[in-house]
């Protein structure tokens, strides 16, 4: 991707360009150098996805957010990215063993100012390079300072530049809850990286972090989204005035004490009173605070003076929502000795108890070569990461429970075949399934049948009899599904329901579908109906 930066874009002051060619060249080189360092440092954070929120353009603003997704490009590591993906800074006060940007690592350091981030985003958006921003950061000075810098950058984009596009930012663990709340009213999605699947792994590889500190902002975002949703529906949670409850987050990875939000009683799961949020006397929970940055917000901390603008969130967008696209997290796979069983069950707990939109898995890349880290000769465990993503889809879309996907007796996923096929081979008594009569839940259990194809089957069979050629047109992958289904009481080709036979064929995929299904060497008259939706 080619980035073009002009002197007008990066003048020392807004509306002013550099006074000389030499000054322009120096400034441009500095920005390019920062961009090179901070975009490269962000490539290990994989929590980058399509928008998940839909917002039309508003008069006087530019950009929008489309729920179907954003434009795509590919990074050097092969991952598909749709946003300008950078760190606010790669400076960090923490010394996590696995992190390239850790304090003790000898790497070039850089940081963007909020103004530079806003100008970069707008400059690239105007040139159609991007359609949104993914902003993460190392911890510079302290969590409050870092979160304040991120908030100022997002505030400038929404206010000064009237940017209405998609923005995904990190909520910094340990930062003041008010900063996280104010940022949440401006961002589309927020995420907090869980890092390690278990608290013991986190304590070993990132001793300066704690599970409780990480889960606290996740709980705050969850509660804030729920309160805002109820408020938009014309309801309010009882007994909650002028405060944002922050549910206590436990050290234990099972979250057994935080499966609920303490019944919305104004107390946390451990029975302690929740923290009151600074607010004026009229604001109720779930309503936007005054998001205008102003001096004196932190009397006990020395933070940079924010920009002096008068801004109301409702004036920018009348239907403002708190983190409308939800929150996500990321777990590193392979840096510690956690099994797939622990990772899958952790993800299932996060979805149920924190209302996450997505859990991302990042295959461990040993960039620091710390003695405590494993040296993987085969390289990053990308196939293991792939299987975990497939298991994650079963949790989110295919109505599987974690106990069905993987058990403690076999704590690692089968790398030879995908988790759905593995489940089917272990439950052959469930098959074959008759597609003419099976319900939606049963259809989702069939390997090769996806969510869309299952719905198409349900809709089509009301109108007539199905055959295997029709199933292929619906998107069913018959090379896998043929072993587990019947259509009108018949299999596609003569088969035996034997685990070894099916596994051999699934791994080899030597079978050839009949010409009546593939349509090979068959011709038919075209009609106008072929072109109708």
Coordinates of C-alpha atoms in Angstrom, one line a residue:
X1 CA 0.0 0.0 0.0
X2 CA 1.4 3.4 -1.0
X3 CA 0.9 6.3 1.4
X4 CA 1.0 9.9 0.1
X5 CA 1.5 12.7 2.5
X6 CA 1.6 16.3 1.5
X7 CA 3.0 19.3 3.4
X8 CA -0.5 20.7 3.7
X9 CA -1.6 17.6 5.6
X10 CA 1.1 17.9 8.2
X11 CA 1.7 21.5 8.9
X12 CA 2.9 22.5 12.3
X13 CA -0.5 24.2 12.9
X14 CA -3.9 23.5 11.5
X15 CA -4.3 25.4 8.2
X16 CA -0.6 26.3 8.0
X17 CA 2.0 24.5 5.9
X18 CA 5.7 24.3 6.4
X19 CA 7.7 27.4 5.7
X20 CA 10.4 25.9 3.5
X21 CA 11.0 22.7 1.4
X22 CA 13.6 21.6 3.9
X23 CA 11.2 21.8 6.8
X24 CA 8.5 20.0 4.7
X25 CA 11.0 17.1 3.9
X26 CA 12.0 16.8 7.6
X27 CA 8.5 16.7 8.8
X28 CA 7.4 14.2 6.2
X29 CA 10.3 11.9 6.9
X30 CA 9.5 12.0 10.6
X31 CA 5.9 11.0 10.0
X32 CA 6.9 8.3 7.7
X33 CA 9.5 7.0 10.2
X34 CA 6.8 6.9 13.0
X35 CA 4.3 5.2 10.6
X36 CA 6.8 2.5 9.7
X37 CA 7.6 1.7 13.3
X38 CA 4.1 1.9 14.7
X39 CA 2.3 0.1 11.9
X40 CA 4.8 -2.7 12.0
X41 CA 4.5 -3.0 15.8
X42 CA 0.7 -3.4 15.5
X43 CA 0.8 -6.4 13.2
X44 CA 0.7 -8.9 16.1
X45 CA -2.6 -7.6 17.4
X46 CA -5.1 -9.6 15.4
X47 CA -8.3 -8.1 16.8
X48 CA -9.1 -6.4 13.6
X49 CA -12.4 -7.2 11.9
X50 CA -15.3 -5.8 9.9
X51 CA -17.2 -3.0 11.5
X52 CA -20.2 -4.8 13.1
X53 CA -22.1 -1.5 13.2
X54 CA -24.1 0.3 10.6
X55 CA -24.3 4.1 10.5
X56 CA -25.3 6.3 7.6
X57 CA -23.5 9.5 6.8
X58 CA -24.7 12.7 8.4
X59 CA -24.8 16.1 6.8
X60 CA -21.7 18.0 7.7
X61 CA -19.6 14.9 8.4
X62 CA -17.7 12.5 6.2
X63 CA -17.6 8.7 6.2
X64 CA -20.0 6.1 7.5
X65 CA -19.8 2.6 9.0
X66 CA -21.2 -0.4 7.2
X67 CA -22.1 -3.6 9.1
X68 CA -21.3 -5.8 6.1
X69 CA -17.6 -4.9 6.4
X70 CA -15.0 -2.5 5.2
X71 CA -12.5 -2.5 2.3
X72 CA -9.8 -5.1 2.6
X73 CA -6.0 -5.1 2.2
X74 CA -3.4 -7.7 3.2
X75 CA -0.5 -7.2 5.6
X76 CA 2.9 -8.7 5.3
X77 CA 2.0 -11.6 7.5
X78 CA -1.0 -12.5 5.3
X79 CA -3.8 -11.3 7.5
X80 CA -6.7 -9.4 6.0
X81 CA -7.0 -5.9 7.3
X82 CA -9.7 -3.4 6.5
X83 CA -8.5 -0.4 8.7
X84 CA -5.6 1.8 9.3
X85 CA -4.0 -0.3 12.0
X86 CA -1.4 1.5 14.1
X87 CA -0.2 1.9 17.7
X88 CA -0.5 5.2 19.4
X89 CA 3.0 4.3 20.8
X90 CA 5.2 1.3 21.1
X91 CA 6.7 2.6 24.3
X92 CA 5.6 0.5 27.3
X93 CA 6.3 0.5 31.0
X94 CA 5.5 -3.2 31.2
X95 CA 7.9 -6.0 30.6
X96 CA 5.8 -8.9 29.3
X97 CA 7.9 -11.8 28.2
X98 CA 6.1 -12.4 24.9
X99 CA 5.7 -8.8 23.7
X100 CA 8.0 -7.2 21.1
X101 CA 7.4 -3.8 22.6
X102 CA 8.3 -4.8 26.2
X103 CA 10.3 -2.4 28.3
X104 CA 13.6 -4.4 28.1
X105 CA 13.4 -5.0 24.4
X106 CA 15.9 -3.0 22.3
X107 CA 13.6 -1.7 19.4
X108 CA 13.1 1.7 17.9
X109 CA 10.5 3.7 19.9
X110 CA 8.0 6.2 18.6
X111 CA 4.7 7.7 19.5
X112 CA 2.0 9.7 17.6
X113 CA 0.3 12.7 19.1
X114 CA -3.5 12.8 19.0
X115 CA -3.3 15.4 16.2
X116 CA -1.0 13.2 14.1
X117 CA -3.3 10.2 14.4
X118 CA -6.4 12.2 13.4
X119 CA -4.6 13.8 10.5
X120 CA -3.2 10.5 9.3
X121 CA -6.6 8.9 9.4
X122 CA -8.3 11.7 7.5
X123 CA -5.5 11.9 5.0
X124 CA -5.7 8.2 4.2
X125 CA -9.5 8.2 4.2
X126 CA -9.6 11.1 1.7
X127 CA -7.3 9.1 -0.6
X128 CA -9.5 6.0 -0.3
X129 CA -6.8 4.0 1.3
X130 CA -8.9 3.1 4.3
X131 CA -12.4 3.3 5.6
X132 CA -11.7 3.3 9.4
X133 CA -9.2 3.2 12.2
X134 CA -7.9 0.5 14.5
X135 CA -5.9 2.1 17.3
X136 CA -4.0 0.2 19.9
X137 CA -1.1 1.3 22.1
X138 CA 1.6 0.3 24.5
X139 CA 1.4 1.8 28.0
X140 CA 3.3 5.1 28.0
X141 CA 3.9 6.6 31.4
X142 CA 0.8 5.1 32.9
X143 CA -2.6 3.7 31.9
X144 CA -4.4 7.0 32.5
X145 CA -2.0 9.0 30.3
X146 CA -2.2 6.4 27.5
X147 CA -6.0 6.2 27.6
X148 CA -6.2 10.0 27.6
X149 CA -4.1 10.2 24.5
X150 CA -6.3 7.7 22.7
X151 CA -9.4 9.6 23.8
X152 CA -8.1 12.9 22.5
X153 CA -7.3 11.3 19.1
X154 CA -10.8 9.9 18.8
X155 CA -12.3 13.1 20.0
X156 CA -10.5 15.1 17.3
X157 CA -11.7 12.7 14.6
X158 CA -15.3 12.9 15.7
X159 CA -15.4 16.6 16.5
X160 CA -12.8 18.6 14.5
X161 CA -12.8 16.4 11.4
X162 CA -16.4 15.2 11.7
X163 CA -15.3 11.7 10.9
X164 CA -18.3 9.4 10.9
X165 CA -16.5 6.2 9.9
X166 CA -15.7 3.1 11.9
X167 CA -13.3 3.3 14.8
X168 CA -12.0 0.5 16.9
X169 CA -9.8 1.3 20.0
X170 CA -8.3 -0.5 22.9
X171 CA -9.6 0.1 26.4
X172 CA -6.4 0.2 28.6
X173 CA -6.6 -1.9 31.7
X174 CA -6.1 0.1 34.8
X175 CA -7.2 3.4 33.3
X176 CA -9.7 5.6 35.0
X177 CA -13.3 4.3 34.3
X178 CA -14.4 7.8 33.2
X179 CA -11.9 7.9 30.4
X180 CA -13.0 4.5 29.2
X181 CA -16.7 5.5 29.4
X182 CA -16.1 8.8 27.5
X183 CA -14.1 6.9 24.8
X184 CA -16.9 4.4 24.5
X185 CA -19.4 7.1 23.4
X186 CA -17.1 8.0 20.5
X187 CA -15.8 4.6 19.4
X188 CA -17.7 1.8 17.5
X189 CA -15.9 -1.1 19.1
X190 CA -13.5 -1.4 22.0
X191 CA -11.4 -4.4 23.0
X192 CA -9.3 -5.5 26.0
X193 CA -6.7 -8.2 25.3
X194 CA -7.0 -11.1 27.7
X195 CA -3.5 -12.1 26.6
X196 CA -3.1 -15.5 28.3
X197 CA -6.0 -18.0 28.6
X198 CA -5.3 -18.6 32.3
X199 CA -4.3 -16.4 35.2
X200 CA -1.3 -18.7 35.9
X201 CA 0.0 -18.1 32.4
X202 CA -0.5 -14.4 32.8
X203 CA 1.3 -14.4 36.1
X204 CA 4.3 -16.2 34.6
X205 CA 4.7 -14.2 31.3
X206 CA 3.2 -10.9 32.3
X207 CA 3.7 -10.5 36.1
X208 CA 2.9 -6.8 36.0
X209 CA -0.6 -7.5 34.8
X210 CA -3.5 -9.1 36.6
X211 CA -6.6 -10.9 35.4
X212 CA -8.8 -8.6 37.6
X213 CA -7.4 -5.4 36.1
X214 CA -8.0 -6.8 32.6
X215 CA -11.6 -7.9 33.3
X216 CA -12.7 -4.8 35.1
X217 CA -13.0 -2.6 31.9
X218 CA -14.6 -5.5 30.1
X219 CA -17.3 -5.6 32.7
X220 CA -17.7 -1.8 32.6
X221 CA -18.2 -1.9 28.8
X222 CA -20.7 -4.8 29.1
X223 CA -22.7 -3.0 31.8
X224 CA -22.6 0.3 29.9
X225 CA -23.8 -1.3 26.7
X226 CA -26.7 -3.0 28.5
X227 CA -27.7 0.2 30.3
X228 CA -27.6 2.2 27.1
X229 CA -29.6 -0.4 25.3
X230 CA -32.3 -0.3 28.0
X231 CA -32.3 3.4 27.9
X232 CA -32.8 3.5 24.2
X233 CA -35.8 1.2 24.7
X234 CA -37.2 3.7 27.2
X235 CA -36.3 1.8 30.4
X236 CA -33.8 2.3 33.2
X237 CA -32.2 -0.1 35.6
X238 CA -33.6 0.3 39.1
X239 CA -31.6 2.1 41.7
X240 CA -29.0 3.4 39.4
X241 CA -28.7 7.2 39.3
X242 CA -25.6 9.2 38.3
X243 CA -23.2 6.2 38.3
X244 CA -21.8 3.5 36.1
X245 CA -21.6 0.3 38.0
X246 CA -18.4 -1.6 37.4
X247 CA -18.7 -5.3 38.3
X248 CA -15.8 -6.8 40.2
X249 CA -13.7 -9.0 38.0
X250 CA -12.2 -12.1 39.8
X251 CA -8.7 -13.5 39.6
X252 CA -10.0 -16.9 38.8
X253 CA -10.4 -17.7 35.1
X254 CA -13.7 -19.6 35.6
X255 CA -15.6 -16.3 36.3
X256 CA -17.9 -18.3 38.6
X257 CA -18.7 -15.2 40.7
X258 CA -19.3 -12.8 37.8
X259 CA -21.8 -14.7 35.7
X260 CA -24.3 -12.0 36.5
X261 CA -24.1 -8.2 37.1
X262 CA -25.0 -8.5 40.7
X263 CA -28.7 -8.3 39.9
X264 CA -28.2 -4.6 39.0
X265 CA -28.4 -3.8 42.7
X266 CA -25.6 -1.2 42.7
X267 CA -23.1 -3.7 44.1
X268 CA -20.5 -5.9 42.6
X269 CA -20.4 -9.7 42.5
X270 CA -18.4 -9.9 45.7
X271 CA -20.8 -7.7 47.6
X272 CA -18.8 -4.5 47.6
X273 CA -20.3 -1.2 46.6
X274 CA -19.5 -0.1 43.1
X275 CA -17.5 3.0 42.1
X276 CA -19.4 6.1 41.4
X277 CA -18.6 7.8 38.2
X278 CA -18.0 11.6 38.1
X279 CA -21.0 13.2 36.4
X280 CA -23.2 16.1 36.7
X281 CA -26.3 16.0 38.8
X282 CA -28.7 15.3 35.9
X283 CA -26.9 12.4 34.0
X284 CA -28.3 8.9 34.6
X285 CA -26.6 5.6 33.8
X286 CA -26.4 4.8 30.2
X287 CA -26.5 8.4 29.0
X288 CA -23.5 10.1 27.4
X289 CA -21.4 12.2 29.7
X290 CA -20.2 15.6 28.7
X291 CA -17.5 14.4 26.4
X292 CA -15.8 17.7 25.9
X293 CA -12.2 17.4 27.2
X294 CA -11.6 20.0 29.8
X295 CA -8.8 20.8 32.2
X296 CA -9.0 19.6 35.7
X297 CA -10.5 16.2 34.9
X298 CA -7.7 14.6 36.9
X299 CA -6.7 16.7 39.9
X300 CA -4.3 14.0 41.2
X301 CA -2.5 13.3 37.9
X302 CA -0.6 15.4 35.6
X303 CA -2.1 14.9 32.2
X304 CA -1.7 17.0 29.0
X305 CA -4.1 19.8 28.5
X306 CA -6.8 18.5 26.1
X307 CA -8.0 20.6 23.1
X308 CA -10.4 23.4 24.0
X309 CA -13.6 22.8 22.0
X310 CA -17.2 22.9 23.0
X311 CA -18.7 19.6 21.8
X312 CA -21.8 17.7 22.6
X313 CA -22.1 14.1 21.5
X314 CA -25.8 14.5 20.7
X315 CA -25.0 17.4 18.4
X316 CA -22.5 15.3 16.4
X317 CA -24.9 12.3 16.1
X318 CA -28.4 12.4 17.6
X319 CA -28.6 8.6 18.0
X320 CA -25.2 8.1 19.8
X321 CA -24.7 4.7 21.4
X322 CA -22.2 3.3 23.8
X323 CA -19.7 1.0 22.0
X324 CA -22.4 0.0 19.4
X325 CA -20.3 -2.7 17.7
X326 CA -19.6 -4.4 21.0
X327 CA -16.3 -5.5 22.5
X328 CA -13.7 -8.2 21.7
X329 CA -10.6 -9.7 23.1
X330 CA -7.5 -11.7 22.1
X331 CA -5.7 -14.7 23.4
X332 CA -2.1 -15.8 22.5
X333 CA -1.9 -19.4 21.5
X334 CA 1.3 -21.3 22.2
X335 CA 3.2 -19.0 24.5
X336 CA 2.4 -21.0 27.6
X337 CA 1.3 -24.6 28.2
X338 CA -2.5 -24.1 28.1
X339 CA -4.4 -26.8 26.3
X340 CA -7.1 -26.3 23.6
X341 CA -9.6 -27.5 26.2
X342 CA -8.7 -24.5 28.5
X343 CA -8.7 -22.0 25.6
X344 CA -12.1 -23.2 24.2
X345 CA -13.8 -23.2 27.6
X346 CA -12.3 -19.8 28.4
X347 CA -13.7 -18.4 25.1
X348 CA -17.2 -19.9 25.9
X349 CA -17.1 -18.3 29.3
X350 CA -16.2 -14.9 27.9
X351 CA -19.1 -15.1 25.4
X352 CA -21.6 -16.0 28.0
X353 CA -20.5 -13.8 30.9
X354 CA -19.1 -10.7 29.2
X355 CA -21.3 -10.6 26.1
X356 CA -18.3 -10.4 23.7
X357 CA -18.7 -10.1 20.0
X358 CA -15.5 -11.9 19.1
X359 CA -12.6 -13.7 20.7
X360 CA -9.5 -13.6 18.5
X361 CA -6.6 -16.1 18.6
X362 CA -3.0 -15.2 17.8
X363 CA -0.5 -17.9 17.1
X364 CA 2.6 -17.1 19.2
X365 CA 5.5 -15.6 17.4
X366 CA 8.7 -15.6 19.4
X367 CA 10.1 -12.1 18.8
X368 CA 11.9 -11.6 22.1
X369 CA 13.5 -15.1 22.5
X370 CA 13.2 -14.9 26.2
X371 CA 14.5 -18.1 27.9
X372 CA 11.2 -18.7 29.6
X373 CA 9.4 -18.8 26.2
X374 CA 9.1 -22.0 24.1
X375 CA 11.2 -22.3 21.1
X376 CA 9.0 -23.7 18.4
X377 CA 11.1 -25.1 15.6
X378 CA 8.1 -25.5 13.3
X379 CA 7.3 -21.8 13.6
X380 CA 4.0 -20.3 14.9
X381 CA 1.2 -22.8 15.5
X382 CA -0.9 -21.5 12.7
X383 CA -2.8 -24.8 12.2
X384 CA -3.7 -24.9 15.9
X385 CA -4.9 -21.3 15.6
X386 CA -7.0 -22.2 12.6
X387 CA -8.7 -25.1 14.5
X388 CA -9.4 -22.8 17.4
X389 CA -11.1 -20.3 15.1
X390 CA -13.2 -23.2 13.6
X391 CA -14.2 -24.3 17.2
X392 CA -15.0 -20.6 17.9
X393 CA -17.4 -20.5 15.0
X394 CA -19.2 -23.6 16.3
X395 CA -19.7 -21.8 19.6
X396 CA -21.0 -18.6 18.0
X397 CA -23.1 -19.8 15.1
X398 CA -23.6 -23.6 15.2
X399 CA -25.2 -24.0 18.6
X400 CA -22.4 -26.2 20.0
X401 CA -21.4 -26.2 23.6
X402 CA -17.7 -26.2 24.6
X403 CA -18.1 -29.7 26.2
X404 CA -19.3 -31.0 22.8
X405 CA -16.4 -29.6 20.9
X406 CA -13.5 -30.8 23.2
X407 CA -13.3 -32.8 26.4
X408 CA -10.8 -32.9 29.2
X409 CA -9.9 -36.5 28.2
X410 CA -8.7 -35.2 24.8
X411 CA -7.5 -31.7 25.6
X412 CA -6.2 -30.8 22.1
X413 CA -8.2 -30.4 18.9
X414 CA -7.7 -32.8 16.1
X415 CA -5.3 -31.1 13.7
X416 CA -6.2 -33.5 10.9
X417 CA -9.8 -32.6 10.5
X418 CA -12.0 -29.7 11.5
X419 CA -13.8 -29.8 14.9
X420 CA -17.2 -30.3 13.3
X421 CA -16.1 -33.4 11.3
X422 CA -14.3 -34.6 14.4
X423 CA -17.5 -34.4 16.4
X424 CA -19.5 -36.2 13.7
X425 CA -17.0 -39.0 13.6
X426 CA -17.3 -39.4 17.3
X427 CA -21.1 -39.4 17.2
X428 CA -21.9 -41.6 14.2
X429 CA -25.0 -42.9 15.9
X430 CA -26.5 -39.4 15.2
X431 CA -26.2 -40.0 11.5
X432 CA -27.3 -40.3 8.7
X433 CA -29.6 -37.2 8.8
X434 CA -32.5 -37.0 6.5
X435 CA -32.4 -33.5 5.0
X436 CA -36.0 -33.5 4.0
X437 CA -37.2 -33.7 7.6
X438 CA -34.4 -32.6 9.9
X439 CA -34.8 -29.4 12.0
X440 CA -32.5 -26.4 11.9
X441 CA -30.4 -27.5 14.9
X442 CA -29.9 -30.9 13.4
X443 CA -28.9 -29.5 10.0
X444 CA -26.2 -27.4 11.6
X445 CA -24.6 -30.5 13.0
X446 CA -23.9 -31.9 9.5
X447 CA -20.3 -31.4 8.3
X448 CA -20.4 -29.4 5.1
X449 CA -23.7 -27.6 6.0
X450 CA -23.4 -24.0 7.0
X451 CA -25.8 -21.5 8.5
X452 CA -26.9 -20.1 5.2
X453 CA -27.2 -23.5 3.5
X454 CA -29.3 -24.8 6.4
X455 CA -31.7 -21.9 6.1
X456 CA -31.9 -22.4 2.4
X457 CA -32.8 -26.1 2.9
X458 CA -35.5 -25.2 5.3
X459 CA -37.0 -22.7 2.9
X460 CA -36.7 -24.8 -0.3
X461 CA -38.2 -28.0 1.1
X462 CA -41.5 -26.3 1.7
X463 CA -41.8 -25.9 -2.0
X464 CA -40.9 -29.3 -3.2
X465 CA -38.6 -32.3 -3.1
X466 CA -34.9 -31.9 -2.7
X467 CA -32.1 -33.7 -4.5
X468 CA -28.3 -33.7 -4.1
X469 CA -27.9 -31.3 -7.1
X470 CA -30.2 -28.8 -5.3
X471 CA -28.1 -29.2 -2.1
X472 CA -25.0 -28.3 -4.0
X473 CA -26.6 -25.2 -5.4
X474 CA -27.6 -24.2 -1.8
X475 CA -23.9 -24.2 -0.8
X476 CA -23.7 -27.6 0.9
X477 CA -20.1 -29.0 0.6
X478 CA -21.1 -32.5 -0.5
X479 CA -17.5 -33.8 -0.4
X480 CA -18.0 -33.8 3.4
X481 CA -21.8 -33.9 3.8
X482 CA -22.3 -37.0 1.6
X483 CA -21.1 -39.3 4.4
X484 CA -23.6 -38.0 6.9
X485 CA -26.9 -37.3 5.0
X486 CA -29.7 -39.0 3.1
X487 CA -32.0 -37.2 0.7
X488 CA -35.4 -38.9 0.2
X489 CA -34.0 -41.9 2.2
X490 CA -31.1 -42.5 -0.2
X491 CA -27.4 -41.7 0.0
X492 CA -25.7 -39.9 -2.9
X493 CA -23.4 -42.9 -3.7
X494 CA -23.1 -46.3 -2.0
X495 CA -21.4 -45.7 1.4
X496 CA -20.8 -47.4 4.7
X497 CA -21.1 -45.5 7.9
X498 CA -17.7 -46.5 9.2
X499 CA -15.3 -44.1 11.1
X500 CA -12.1 -45.4 9.5
X501 CA -13.7 -45.4 6.0
X502 CA -15.0 -41.8 6.3
X503 CA -11.8 -40.4 7.9
X504 CA -9.7 -41.9 5.1
X505 CA -11.8 -40.4 2.5
X506 CA -12.1 -37.0 4.2
X507 CA -8.3 -36.8 4.5
X508 CA -7.7 -37.9 0.9
X509 CA -10.8 -36.4 -0.7
X510 CA -10.2 -38.8 -3.6
X511 CA -13.9 -39.3 -4.1
X512 CA -15.5 -37.9 -7.3
X513 CA -19.0 -36.5 -7.2
X514 CA -21.4 -37.9 -9.8
X515 CA -21.8 -35.9 -13.0
X516 CA -25.5 -35.5 -12.1
X517 CA -24.5 -33.4 -9.1
X518 CA -21.5 -31.5 -10.5
X519 CA -23.2 -30.8 -13.9
X520 CA -20.1 -31.7 -15.8
X521 CA -20.7 -32.5 -19.5
X522 CA -24.3 -31.4 -19.2
X523 CA -25.8 -28.6 -21.1
X524 CA -29.2 -26.9 -20.8
X525 CA -31.1 -24.0 -22.4
X526 CA -30.6 -20.7 -20.7
X527 CA -33.6 -18.6 -19.7
X528 CA -34.3 -15.2 -18.3
X529 CA -35.1 -16.8 -14.9
X530 CA -31.5 -17.7 -14.5
X531 CA -30.7 -14.0 -14.1
X532 CA -33.4 -13.2 -11.6
X533 CA -32.3 -12.8 -7.9

